[in-house]
Amino acid sequence: MMDTKLSVCIPVYGVEKYIEKCVLSLFNQTMKEGIEFVFVNDCTKDKSIEIIKEVCSRFPERKSQVKIIHHDKNRGLTAARLTGMRNASGEYIAHCDSDDWVEPEMYQSLYYAAKSNDADIVSCDFIVENNNGSEPVSLYYNNNKDLYLQDVISNRWGTVWKFIIKRHIFTNGKIIFDEKICHGEDYIYTVQCILASSSYVNLNKNYYHYNCQNISSMMKTPSLDSAKQQYAASIFVFDILKKRNLFDKYSQSILLRKLFARNRFLYFGVGKWREIFPEIKNRYWSLHQVQLLSKIQYWMLEHMPLRLADKLISLHTKMKF
């Protein structure tokens, strides 16, 4: 039996509308051997698992490559990802969200690039799928791990699904998790993966399709609990950077992440927003990544009387921050 080269971990919960397309894209990979697919059923209440099994029946040649792991209770996205990795046997690990889909050559290309360059981590570009069409996103890091890390810390596409990583980095205990954090868990994971890797390669090919049409996705619906978890994820990563004496080096990226985390609280009142990372003060004026209009809006929210600021927000729910 051939050794497993790559394990693709797929958490499954409430995706019966999308899972068939996801599984078809996985089973139609040009990587025919040495790949496994680890589906983790996080106690989904719909027919997602039945659909996975039905699609499996159409691909008998993939049967031996499929694992379906069942949680005995709903444990959340972070726990589902962890279960997938703990049951993976590949030299490399990849993640695919069950409402997304991938191009046929994605995993063969990433694995080939990893082996050709002896890389610990290989990422690719992707396509955002929304109701207005498809938007390709290209990130030109030129195989520079530091540029990649700067972007991820600042909250720019620190997603788990656009890269593969050597499994031993996970099994060696170099990456830690908090199962209570399910919003921002990819931020925590990706930063640690980059820090733990010795060599990095980026392929400027749009292999992954990120589905933003799934309006029921927990990642797209604002909630106070989600905002609190994104804040906790930020603190988690900042502590890691402090322990590595990297906090000052990435101070600009950290400031951008603080702005992102603080803005998640804006849906719940300006008073709450002001409480989050108050040390930001007026430092956003120095950030070229922040538009002038947003800087003016921040200043107004900080200095206006609270009742007036809350009214301003209610009248401008479509303002971009």
PDB file of C-alpha atoms in Angstrom:
ATOM      1  CA  MET A   1       0.000   0.000   0.000  1.00  0.00           C
ATOM      2  CA  MET A   2       1.346   3.410  -0.985  1.00  0.00           C
ATOM      3  CA  ASP A   3       2.284   5.800   1.809  1.00  0.00           C
ATOM      4  CA  THR A   4      -0.031   8.764   2.163  1.00  0.00           C
ATOM      5  CA  LYS A   5       1.537  11.899   0.746  1.00  0.00           C
ATOM      6  CA  LEU A   6      -1.232  14.362   1.559  1.00  0.00           C
ATOM      7  CA  SER A   7      -4.209  14.392   3.929  1.00  0.00           C
ATOM      8  CA  VAL A   8      -7.087  16.790   3.231  1.00  0.00           C
ATOM      9  CA  CYS A   9      -9.134  17.544   6.363  1.00  0.00           C
ATOM     10  CA  ILE A  10     -12.759  18.630   5.895  1.00  0.00           C
ATOM     11  CA  PRO A  11     -14.965  19.669   8.855  1.00  0.00           C
ATOM     12  CA  VAL A  12     -18.649  18.948   8.227  1.00  0.00           C
ATOM     13  CA  TYR A  13     -21.581  20.746   9.817  1.00  0.00           C
ATOM     14  CA  GLY A  14     -24.767  22.072   8.204  1.00  0.00           C
ATOM     15  CA  VAL A  15     -23.529  22.135   4.609  1.00  0.00           C
ATOM     16  CA  GLU A  16     -25.944  19.862   2.741  1.00  0.00           C
ATOM     17  CA  LYS A  17     -26.478  22.554   0.090  1.00  0.00           C
ATOM     18  CA  TYR A  18     -22.778  22.741  -0.716  1.00  0.00           C
ATOM     19  CA  ILE A  19     -21.075  19.500   0.272  1.00  0.00           C
ATOM     20  CA  GLU A  20     -21.671  17.633  -2.989  1.00  0.00           C
ATOM     21  CA  LYS A  21     -19.806  20.234  -5.015  1.00  0.00           C
ATOM     22  CA  CYS A  22     -16.987  20.232  -2.475  1.00  0.00           C
ATOM     23  CA  VAL A  23     -16.611  16.428  -2.461  1.00  0.00           C
ATOM     24  CA  LEU A  24     -16.791  16.179  -6.253  1.00  0.00           C
ATOM     25  CA  SER A  25     -13.971  18.697  -6.558  1.00  0.00           C
ATOM     26  CA  LEU A  26     -11.894  16.646  -4.107  1.00  0.00           C
ATOM     27  CA  PHE A  27     -12.507  13.275  -5.728  1.00  0.00           C
ATOM     28  CA  ASN A  28     -11.769  14.727  -9.170  1.00  0.00           C
ATOM     29  CA  GLN A  29      -8.257  15.721  -8.141  1.00  0.00           C
ATOM     30  CA  THR A  30      -5.511  14.860 -10.608  1.00  0.00           C
ATOM     31  CA  MET A  31      -3.640  13.447  -7.608  1.00  0.00           C
ATOM     32  CA  LYS A  32      -4.942   9.889  -7.890  1.00  0.00           C
ATOM     33  CA  GLU A  33      -2.681   8.106  -5.402  1.00  0.00           C
ATOM     34  CA  GLY A  34      -1.123   8.993  -2.073  1.00  0.00           C
ATOM     35  CA  ILE A  35      -3.967  11.292  -1.039  1.00  0.00           C
ATOM     36  CA  GLU A  36      -6.581  10.811   1.672  1.00  0.00           C
ATOM     37  CA  PHE A  37      -9.730  12.727   2.595  1.00  0.00           C
ATOM     38  CA  VAL A  38     -10.598  13.026   6.283  1.00  0.00           C
ATOM     39  CA  PHE A  39     -14.193  14.182   6.829  1.00  0.00           C
ATOM     40  CA  VAL A  40     -15.081  15.121  10.408  1.00  0.00           C
ATOM     41  CA  ASN A  41     -18.776  14.972  11.269  1.00  0.00           C
ATOM     42  CA  ASP A  42     -19.286  17.535  14.018  1.00  0.00           C
ATOM     43  CA  CYS A  43     -22.766  16.128  14.734  1.00  0.00           C
ATOM     44  CA  THR A  44     -24.347  17.803  11.734  1.00  0.00           C
ATOM     45  CA  LYS A  45     -28.149  17.732  11.885  1.00  0.00           C
ATOM     46  CA  ASP A  46     -28.741  17.680   8.131  1.00  0.00           C
ATOM     47  CA  LYS A  47     -27.979  15.158   5.391  1.00  0.00           C
ATOM     48  CA  SER A  48     -24.373  16.224   4.762  1.00  0.00           C
ATOM     49  CA  ILE A  49     -22.881  12.841   5.732  1.00  0.00           C
ATOM     50  CA  GLU A  50     -25.403  10.914   3.645  1.00  0.00           C
ATOM     51  CA  ILE A  51     -24.473  13.083   0.657  1.00  0.00           C
ATOM     52  CA  ILE A  52     -20.756  12.435   1.222  1.00  0.00           C
ATOM     53  CA  LYS A  53     -21.383   8.688   1.284  1.00  0.00           C
ATOM     54  CA  GLU A  54     -23.515   8.870  -1.867  1.00  0.00           C
ATOM     55  CA  VAL A  55     -20.794  10.762  -3.745  1.00  0.00           C
ATOM     56  CA  CYS A  56     -18.249   8.209  -2.473  1.00  0.00           C
ATOM     57  CA  SER A  57     -20.307   5.437  -4.085  1.00  0.00           C
ATOM     58  CA  ARG A  58     -19.725   7.083  -7.484  1.00  0.00           C
ATOM     59  CA  PHE A  59     -15.939   6.920  -6.982  1.00  0.00           C
ATOM     60  CA  PRO A  60     -15.109   3.347  -5.913  1.00  0.00           C
ATOM     61  CA  GLU A  61     -11.433   4.020  -6.655  1.00  0.00           C
ATOM     62  CA  ARG A  62     -11.460   6.652  -3.872  1.00  0.00           C
ATOM     63  CA  LYS A  63     -13.139   4.449  -1.245  1.00  0.00           C
ATOM     64  CA  SER A  64      -9.910   3.396   0.463  1.00  0.00           C
ATOM     65  CA  GLN A  65      -8.794   7.058   0.607  1.00  0.00           C
ATOM     66  CA  VAL A  66     -11.819   8.256   2.584  1.00  0.00           C
ATOM     67  CA  LYS A  67     -12.141   8.498   6.356  1.00  0.00           C
ATOM     68  CA  ILE A  68     -15.312   9.729   8.068  1.00  0.00           C
ATOM     69  CA  ILE A  69     -14.747  10.541  11.738  1.00  0.00           C
ATOM     70  CA  HIS A  70     -17.758  11.197  13.969  1.00  0.00           C
ATOM     71  CA  HIS A  71     -17.825  13.442  17.037  1.00  0.00           C
ATOM     72  CA  ASP A  72     -20.137  12.226  19.803  1.00  0.00           C
ATOM     73  CA  LYS A  73     -21.320  15.808  20.314  1.00  0.00           C
ATOM     74  CA  ASN A  74     -21.013  19.126  18.530  1.00  0.00           C
ATOM     75  CA  ARG A  75     -17.631  20.536  19.514  1.00  0.00           C
ATOM     76  CA  GLY A  76     -17.122  23.399  17.072  1.00  0.00           C
ATOM     77  CA  LEU A  77     -14.883  24.177  14.126  1.00  0.00           C
ATOM     78  CA  THR A  78     -11.554  24.202  15.950  1.00  0.00           C
ATOM     79  CA  ALA A  79     -12.160  20.778  17.493  1.00  0.00           C
ATOM     80  CA  ALA A  80     -13.256  19.425  14.091  1.00  0.00           C
ATOM     81  CA  ARG A  81     -10.043  20.646  12.466  1.00  0.00           C
ATOM     82  CA  LEU A  82      -8.011  19.114  15.302  1.00  0.00           C
ATOM     83  CA  THR A  83      -9.802  15.779  14.950  1.00  0.00           C
ATOM     84  CA  GLY A  84      -9.059  15.798  11.243  1.00  0.00           C
ATOM     85  CA  MET A  85      -5.356  16.421  11.793  1.00  0.00           C
ATOM     86  CA  ARG A  86      -5.118  13.818  14.539  1.00  0.00           C
ATOM     87  CA  ASN A  87      -6.576  11.224  12.182  1.00  0.00           C
ATOM     88  CA  ALA A  88      -4.414  12.262   9.221  1.00  0.00           C
ATOM     89  CA  SER A  89      -1.532  10.085   8.070  1.00  0.00           C
ATOM     90  CA  GLY A  90      -0.118  12.142   5.210  1.00  0.00           C
ATOM     91  CA  GLU A  91       3.321  13.642   4.962  1.00  0.00           C
ATOM     92  CA  TYR A  92       1.528  16.956   4.428  1.00  0.00           C
ATOM     93  CA  ILE A  93      -1.808  18.262   5.721  1.00  0.00           C
ATOM     94  CA  ALA A  94      -4.314  20.459   3.900  1.00  0.00           C
ATOM     95  CA  HIS A  95      -7.658  21.905   4.973  1.00  0.00           C
ATOM     96  CA  CYS A  96     -10.758  22.385   2.841  1.00  0.00           C
ATOM     97  CA  ASP A  97     -13.959  23.944   4.118  1.00  0.00           C
ATOM     98  CA  SER A  98     -17.018  21.905   3.230  1.00  0.00           C
ATOM     99  CA  ASP A  99     -18.888  24.765   1.526  1.00  0.00           C
ATOM    100  CA  ASP A 100     -15.921  25.571  -0.766  1.00  0.00           C
ATOM    101  CA  TRP A 101     -14.406  23.748  -3.727  1.00  0.00           C
ATOM    102  CA  VAL A 102     -11.013  23.351  -5.395  1.00  0.00           C
ATOM    103  CA  GLU A 103      -9.516  23.149  -8.866  1.00  0.00           C
ATOM    104  CA  PRO A 104      -8.632  19.607 -10.075  1.00  0.00           C
ATOM    105  CA  GLU A 105      -4.859  20.136 -10.022  1.00  0.00           C
ATOM    106  CA  MET A 106      -4.651  21.965  -6.691  1.00  0.00           C
ATOM    107  CA  TYR A 107      -3.253  19.311  -4.384  1.00  0.00           C
ATOM    108  CA  GLN A 108      -0.994  17.649  -6.927  1.00  0.00           C
ATOM    109  CA  SER A 109       0.523  21.042  -7.749  1.00  0.00           C
ATOM    110  CA  LEU A 110       1.020  22.058  -4.117  1.00  0.00           C
ATOM    111  CA  TYR A 111       2.510  18.699  -3.174  1.00  0.00           C
ATOM    112  CA  TYR A 112       4.849  18.717  -6.189  1.00  0.00           C
ATOM    113  CA  ALA A 113       6.022  22.238  -5.302  1.00  0.00           C
ATOM    114  CA  ALA A 114       6.588  21.174  -1.702  1.00  0.00           C
ATOM    115  CA  LYS A 115       8.711  18.180  -2.667  1.00  0.00           C
ATOM    116  CA  SER A 116      10.605  19.993  -5.422  1.00  0.00           C
ATOM    117  CA  ASN A 117      11.596  22.791  -3.046  1.00  0.00           C
ATOM    118  CA  ASP A 118      11.788  20.780   0.174  1.00  0.00           C
ATOM    119  CA  ALA A 119       9.284  23.284   1.564  1.00  0.00           C
ATOM    120  CA  ASP A 120       7.532  23.000   4.903  1.00  0.00           C
ATOM    121  CA  ILE A 121       4.606  25.077   3.707  1.00  0.00           C
ATOM    122  CA  VAL A 122       3.213  25.841   0.237  1.00  0.00           C
ATOM    123  CA  SER A 123       0.355  28.275  -0.397  1.00  0.00           C
ATOM    124  CA  CYS A 124      -1.640  29.252  -3.470  1.00  0.00           C
ATOM    125  CA  ASP A 125      -3.901  32.037  -4.670  1.00  0.00           C
ATOM    126  CA  PHE A 126      -7.666  31.684  -4.688  1.00  0.00           C
ATOM    127  CA  ILE A 127     -11.005  32.945  -6.001  1.00  0.00           C
ATOM    128  CA  VAL A 128     -13.684  34.607  -3.885  1.00  0.00           C
ATOM    129  CA  GLU A 129     -17.124  33.440  -4.989  1.00  0.00           C
ATOM    130  CA  ASN A 130     -19.961  35.797  -4.127  1.00  0.00           C
ATOM    131  CA  ASN A 131     -23.366  36.788  -5.449  1.00  0.00           C
ATOM    132  CA  ASN A 132     -21.762  39.291  -7.825  1.00  0.00           C
ATOM    133  CA  GLY A 133     -19.512  36.711  -9.478  1.00  0.00           C
ATOM    134  CA  SER A 134     -15.952  35.452  -9.077  1.00  0.00           C
ATOM    135  CA  GLU A 135     -13.070  37.605  -7.844  1.00  0.00           C
ATOM    136  CA  PRO A 136      -9.541  36.190  -8.230  1.00  0.00           C
ATOM    137  CA  VAL A 137      -7.183  37.118  -5.393  1.00  0.00           C
ATOM    138  CA  SER A 138      -3.431  36.990  -5.976  1.00  0.00           C
ATOM    139  CA  LEU A 139      -0.856  37.511  -3.242  1.00  0.00           C
ATOM    140  CA  TYR A 140       2.643  38.142  -4.525  1.00  0.00           C
ATOM    141  CA  TYR A 141       4.963  37.040  -1.754  1.00  0.00           C
ATOM    142  CA  ASN A 142       7.761  35.777  -4.041  1.00  0.00           C
ATOM    143  CA  ASN A 143       8.337  32.881  -1.624  1.00  0.00           C
ATOM    144  CA  ASN A 144       9.133  35.394   1.123  1.00  0.00           C
ATOM    145  CA  LYS A 145       7.877  33.927   4.399  1.00  0.00           C
ATOM    146  CA  ASP A 146       8.193  37.240   6.230  1.00  0.00           C
ATOM    147  CA  LEU A 147       5.917  39.057   3.779  1.00  0.00           C
ATOM    148  CA  TYR A 148       3.379  36.263   4.158  1.00  0.00           C
ATOM    149  CA  LEU A 149       3.544  36.465   7.946  1.00  0.00           C
ATOM    150  CA  GLN A 150       3.140  40.259   7.945  1.00  0.00           C
ATOM    151  CA  ASP A 151      -0.039  39.954   5.901  1.00  0.00           C
ATOM    152  CA  VAL A 152      -1.479  37.175   8.034  1.00  0.00           C
ATOM    153  CA  ILE A 153      -0.789  38.958  11.336  1.00  0.00           C
ATOM    154  CA  SER A 154      -2.489  42.075   9.974  1.00  0.00           C
ATOM    155  CA  ASN A 155      -5.578  39.956   9.184  1.00  0.00           C
ATOM    156  CA  ARG A 156      -5.102  39.724   5.428  1.00  0.00           C
ATOM    157  CA  TRP A 157      -6.193  36.263   4.295  1.00  0.00           C
ATOM    158  CA  GLY A 158      -4.808  34.230   7.168  1.00  0.00           C
ATOM    159  CA  THR A 159      -6.945  31.290   6.084  1.00  0.00           C
ATOM    160  CA  VAL A 160      -6.155  27.615   6.647  1.00  0.00           C
ATOM    161  CA  TRP A 161      -7.425  26.375   3.303  1.00  0.00           C
ATOM    162  CA  LYS A 162      -4.913  27.949   0.921  1.00  0.00           C
ATOM    163  CA  PHE A 163      -1.797  26.051   1.991  1.00  0.00           C
ATOM    164  CA  ILE A 164      -0.398  22.636   2.811  1.00  0.00           C
ATOM    165  CA  ILE A 165       2.065  22.033   5.643  1.00  0.00           C
ATOM    166  CA  LYS A 166       4.270  19.178   6.770  1.00  0.00           C
ATOM    167  CA  ARG A 167       2.341  17.115   9.295  1.00  0.00           C
ATOM    168  CA  HIS A 168       5.315  16.682  11.608  1.00  0.00           C
ATOM    169  CA  ILE A 169       5.085  20.381  12.518  1.00  0.00           C
ATOM    170  CA  PHE A 170       1.674  19.604  14.015  1.00  0.00           C
ATOM    171  CA  THR A 171       2.601  16.263  15.566  1.00  0.00           C
ATOM    172  CA  ASN A 172       5.773  17.706  17.129  1.00  0.00           C
ATOM    173  CA  GLY A 173       3.610  19.968  19.248  1.00  0.00           C
ATOM    174  CA  LYS A 174       4.794  23.190  17.655  1.00  0.00           C
ATOM    175  CA  ILE A 175       1.220  24.385  17.146  1.00  0.00           C
ATOM    176  CA  ILE A 176      -1.194  24.963  20.020  1.00  0.00           C
ATOM    177  CA  PHE A 177      -4.945  25.534  19.977  1.00  0.00           C
ATOM    178  CA  ASP A 178      -7.827  26.772  22.081  1.00  0.00           C
ATOM    179  CA  GLU A 179     -10.949  24.764  21.216  1.00  0.00           C
ATOM    180  CA  LYS A 180     -13.126  27.523  22.671  1.00  0.00           C
ATOM    181  CA  ILE A 181     -12.057  29.830  19.830  1.00  0.00           C
ATOM    182  CA  CYS A 182     -13.950  28.919  16.644  1.00  0.00           C
ATOM    183  CA  HIS A 183     -13.999  32.417  15.133  1.00  0.00           C
ATOM    184  CA  GLY A 184     -10.419  33.348  14.355  1.00  0.00           C
ATOM    185  CA  GLU A 185      -9.129  29.807  14.747  1.00  0.00           C
ATOM    186  CA  ASP A 186      -7.568  29.995  11.278  1.00  0.00           C
ATOM    187  CA  TYR A 187      -5.710  33.149  12.354  1.00  0.00           C
ATOM    188  CA  ILE A 188      -4.186  31.306  15.316  1.00  0.00           C
ATOM    189  CA  TYR A 189      -3.307  28.234  13.253  1.00  0.00           C
ATOM    190  CA  THR A 190      -1.866  30.005  10.222  1.00  0.00           C
ATOM    191  CA  VAL A 191       0.405  32.369  12.175  1.00  0.00           C
ATOM    192  CA  GLN A 192       1.869  29.418  14.083  1.00  0.00           C
ATOM    193  CA  CYS A 193       2.310  27.357  10.911  1.00  0.00           C
ATOM    194  CA  ILE A 194       4.314  30.120   9.266  1.00  0.00           C
ATOM    195  CA  LEU A 195       6.420  30.694  12.373  1.00  0.00           C
ATOM    196  CA  ALA A 196       7.146  26.964  12.689  1.00  0.00           C
ATOM    197  CA  SER A 197       8.099  26.484   9.041  1.00  0.00           C
ATOM    198  CA  SER A 198      11.680  26.699   7.806  1.00  0.00           C
ATOM    199  CA  SER A 199      10.929  27.077   4.099  1.00  0.00           C
ATOM    200  CA  TYR A 200       7.988  28.529   2.215  1.00  0.00           C
ATOM    201  CA  VAL A 201       6.788  28.563  -1.399  1.00  0.00           C
ATOM    202  CA  ASN A 202       3.817  30.396  -2.909  1.00  0.00           C
ATOM    203  CA  LEU A 203       2.184  29.386  -6.198  1.00  0.00           C
ATOM    204  CA  ASN A 204       0.481  32.225  -8.022  1.00  0.00           C
ATOM    205  CA  LYS A 205      -2.306  29.969  -9.249  1.00  0.00           C
ATOM    206  CA  ASN A 206      -5.945  30.467  -8.241  1.00  0.00           C
ATOM    207  CA  TYR A 207      -6.678  26.923  -7.118  1.00  0.00           C
ATOM    208  CA  TYR A 208      -9.145  27.403  -4.258  1.00  0.00           C
ATOM    209  CA  HIS A 209     -12.735  28.695  -4.470  1.00  0.00           C
ATOM    210  CA  TYR A 210     -13.796  30.491  -1.297  1.00  0.00           C
ATOM    211  CA  ASN A 211     -17.588  30.463  -1.136  1.00  0.00           C
ATOM    212  CA  CYS A 212     -19.064  33.673   0.291  1.00  0.00           C
ATOM    213  CA  GLN A 213     -22.567  32.776  -0.933  1.00  0.00           C
ATOM    214  CA  ASN A 214     -23.240  30.630   2.114  1.00  0.00           C
ATOM    215  CA  ILE A 215     -25.062  33.278   4.141  1.00  0.00           C
ATOM    216  CA  SER A 216     -25.704  30.755   6.915  1.00  0.00           C
ATOM    217  CA  SER A 217     -21.991  30.323   7.558  1.00  0.00           C
ATOM    218  CA  MET A 218     -21.171  31.205  11.175  1.00  0.00           C
ATOM    219  CA  MET A 219     -18.157  33.163   9.962  1.00  0.00           C
ATOM    220  CA  LYS A 220     -20.304  35.649   8.021  1.00  0.00           C
ATOM    221  CA  THR A 221     -22.995  36.500  10.590  1.00  0.00           C
ATOM    222  CA  PRO A 222     -22.016  39.209  13.121  1.00  0.00           C
ATOM    223  CA  SER A 223     -22.517  38.236  16.771  1.00  0.00           C
ATOM    224  CA  LEU A 224     -21.111  39.414  20.061  1.00  0.00           C
ATOM    225  CA  ASP A 225     -19.733  35.945  20.743  1.00  0.00           C
ATOM    226  CA  SER A 226     -17.942  35.990  17.375  1.00  0.00           C
ATOM    227  CA  ALA A 227     -16.460  39.412  18.157  1.00  0.00           C
ATOM    228  CA  LYS A 228     -15.253  38.193  21.555  1.00  0.00           C
ATOM    229  CA  GLN A 229     -13.621  35.137  19.971  1.00  0.00           C
ATOM    230  CA  GLN A 230     -11.860  37.253  17.341  1.00  0.00           C
ATOM    231  CA  TYR A 231     -10.556  39.418  20.187  1.00  0.00           C
ATOM    232  CA  ALA A 232      -9.404  36.305  22.067  1.00  0.00           C
ATOM    233  CA  ALA A 233      -7.697  34.997  18.924  1.00  0.00           C
ATOM    234  CA  SER A 234      -5.841  38.293  18.621  1.00  0.00           C
ATOM    235  CA  ILE A 235      -4.623  38.126  22.217  1.00  0.00           C
ATOM    236  CA  PHE A 236      -3.604  34.482  21.682  1.00  0.00           C
ATOM    237  CA  VAL A 237      -1.407  35.391  18.696  1.00  0.00           C
ATOM    238  CA  PHE A 238      -0.017  38.542  20.299  1.00  0.00           C
ATOM    239  CA  ASP A 239       1.153  36.469  23.273  1.00  0.00           C
ATOM    240  CA  ILE A 240       2.938  34.064  20.922  1.00  0.00           C
ATOM    241  CA  LEU A 241       4.689  36.977  19.214  1.00  0.00           C
ATOM    242  CA  LYS A 242       5.707  38.469  22.550  1.00  0.00           C
ATOM    243  CA  LYS A 243       7.215  35.170  23.703  1.00  0.00           C
ATOM    244  CA  ARG A 244       9.240  35.060  20.481  1.00  0.00           C
ATOM    245  CA  ASN A 245      10.314  38.714  20.862  1.00  0.00           C
ATOM    246  CA  LEU A 246       8.567  39.545  17.600  1.00  0.00           C
ATOM    247  CA  PHE A 247       5.960  41.996  18.891  1.00  0.00           C
ATOM    248  CA  ASP A 248       7.915  45.121  17.969  1.00  0.00           C
ATOM    249  CA  LYS A 249       9.016  43.754  14.602  1.00  0.00           C
ATOM    250  CA  TYR A 250       5.404  43.259  13.499  1.00  0.00           C
ATOM    251  CA  SER A 251       3.912  46.266  15.316  1.00  0.00           C
ATOM    252  CA  GLN A 252       2.276  47.700  12.190  1.00  0.00           C
ATOM    253  CA  SER A 253       0.640  44.388  11.316  1.00  0.00           C
ATOM    254  CA  ILE A 254      -0.496  43.992  14.928  1.00  0.00           C
ATOM    255  CA  LEU A 255      -2.083  47.439  14.841  1.00  0.00           C
ATOM    256  CA  LEU A 256      -4.064  46.494  11.727  1.00  0.00           C
ATOM    257  CA  ARG A 257      -5.272  43.323  13.434  1.00  0.00           C
ATOM    258  CA  LYS A 258      -6.301  45.348  16.498  1.00  0.00           C
ATOM    259  CA  LEU A 259      -8.378  47.620  14.273  1.00  0.00           C
ATOM    260  CA  PHE A 260     -10.065  44.598  12.710  1.00  0.00           C
ATOM    261  CA  ALA A 261     -10.843  43.008  16.089  1.00  0.00           C
ATOM    262  CA  ARG A 262     -12.126  46.279  17.544  1.00  0.00           C
ATOM    263  CA  ASN A 263     -14.387  46.940  14.577  1.00  0.00           C
ATOM    264  CA  ARG A 264     -16.186  43.610  15.144  1.00  0.00           C
ATOM    265  CA  PHE A 265     -17.668  45.242  18.275  1.00  0.00           C
ATOM    266  CA  LEU A 266     -19.046  48.233  16.397  1.00  0.00           C
ATOM    267  CA  TYR A 267     -22.270  46.306  15.718  1.00  0.00           C
ATOM    268  CA  PHE A 268     -22.896  46.304  19.473  1.00  0.00           C
ATOM    269  CA  GLY A 269     -22.407  49.959  20.326  1.00  0.00           C
ATOM    270  CA  VAL A 270     -19.656  52.543  20.182  1.00  0.00           C
ATOM    271  CA  GLY A 271     -19.152  52.241  23.941  1.00  0.00           C
ATOM    272  CA  LYS A 272     -18.167  48.604  23.573  1.00  0.00           C
ATOM    273  CA  TRP A 273     -16.010  49.486  20.552  1.00  0.00           C
ATOM    274  CA  ARG A 274     -14.089  52.089  22.588  1.00  0.00           C
ATOM    275  CA  GLU A 275     -13.230  49.486  25.255  1.00  0.00           C
ATOM    276  CA  ILE A 276     -11.353  47.227  22.812  1.00  0.00           C
ATOM    277  CA  PHE A 277      -7.627  47.893  22.461  1.00  0.00           C
ATOM    278  CA  PRO A 278      -7.857  51.504  23.747  1.00  0.00           C
ATOM    279  CA  GLU A 279      -4.088  51.796  23.275  1.00  0.00           C
ATOM    280  CA  ILE A 280      -4.742  52.221  19.538  1.00  0.00           C
ATOM    281  CA  LYS A 281      -5.578  55.888  20.227  1.00  0.00           C
ATOM    282  CA  ASN A 282      -4.715  57.870  17.055  1.00  0.00           C
ATOM    283  CA  ARG A 283      -2.057  55.505  15.738  1.00  0.00           C
ATOM    284  CA  TYR A 284      -4.234  54.534  12.751  1.00  0.00           C
ATOM    285  CA  TRP A 285      -3.338  57.864  11.102  1.00  0.00           C
ATOM    286  CA  SER A 286       0.089  56.422  10.269  1.00  0.00           C
ATOM    287  CA  LEU A 287      -1.283  53.350   8.474  1.00  0.00           C
ATOM    288  CA  HIS A 288      -1.233  53.670   4.691  1.00  0.00           C
ATOM    289  CA  GLN A 289      -3.399  50.542   4.440  1.00  0.00           C
ATOM    290  CA  VAL A 290      -6.339  52.382   6.050  1.00  0.00           C
ATOM    291  CA  GLN A 291      -8.347  54.699   3.815  1.00  0.00           C
ATOM    292  CA  LEU A 292      -8.616  58.374   4.770  1.00  0.00           C
ATOM    293  CA  LEU A 293     -12.398  58.133   5.107  1.00  0.00           C
ATOM    294  CA  SER A 294     -12.056  55.292   7.616  1.00  0.00           C
ATOM    295  CA  LYS A 295      -9.495  57.275   9.609  1.00  0.00           C
ATOM    296  CA  ILE A 296     -11.909  60.214   9.796  1.00  0.00           C
ATOM    297  CA  GLN A 297     -14.683  57.876  10.886  1.00  0.00           C
ATOM    298  CA  TYR A 298     -12.488  56.388  13.623  1.00  0.00           C
ATOM    299  CA  TRP A 299     -11.658  59.865  14.907  1.00  0.00           C
ATOM    300  CA  MET A 300     -15.324  60.851  14.972  1.00  0.00           C
ATOM    301  CA  LEU A 301     -16.319  57.692  16.842  1.00  0.00           C
ATOM    302  CA  GLU A 302     -13.608  58.304  19.426  1.00  0.00           C
ATOM    303  CA  HIS A 303     -14.326  61.981  20.086  1.00  0.00           C
ATOM    304  CA  MET A 304     -18.059  62.469  19.558  1.00  0.00           C
ATOM    305  CA  PRO A 305     -20.488  62.216  22.504  1.00  0.00           C
ATOM    306  CA  LEU A 306     -21.437  58.544  22.885  1.00  0.00           C
ATOM    307  CA  ARG A 307     -25.157  58.922  22.130  1.00  0.00           C
ATOM    308  CA  LEU A 308     -24.389  60.916  18.990  1.00  0.00           C
ATOM    309  CA  ALA A 309     -21.756  58.382  17.892  1.00  0.00           C
ATOM    310  CA  ASP A 310     -24.225  55.516  18.334  1.00  0.00           C
ATOM    311  CA  LYS A 311     -26.799  57.407  16.282  1.00  0.00           C
ATOM    312  CA  LEU A 312     -24.202  58.018  13.573  1.00  0.00           C
ATOM    313  CA  ILE A 313     -23.523  54.282  13.380  1.00  0.00           C
ATOM    314  CA  SER A 314     -27.214  53.438  13.189  1.00  0.00           C
ATOM    315  CA  LEU A 315     -27.603  55.873  10.301  1.00  0.00           C
ATOM    316  CA  HIS A 316     -24.556  54.554   8.476  1.00  0.00           C
ATOM    317  CA  THR A 317     -24.823  50.785   8.808  1.00  0.00           C
ATOM    318  CA  LYS A 318     -23.149  50.415   5.409  1.00  0.00           C
ATOM    319  CA  MET A 319     -20.072  52.421   6.347  1.00  0.00           C
ATOM    320  CA  LYS A 320     -16.862  50.503   5.698  1.00  0.00           C
ATOM    321  CA  PHE A 321     -14.220  50.389   8.430  1.00  0.00           C
TER     322      PHE A 321
END
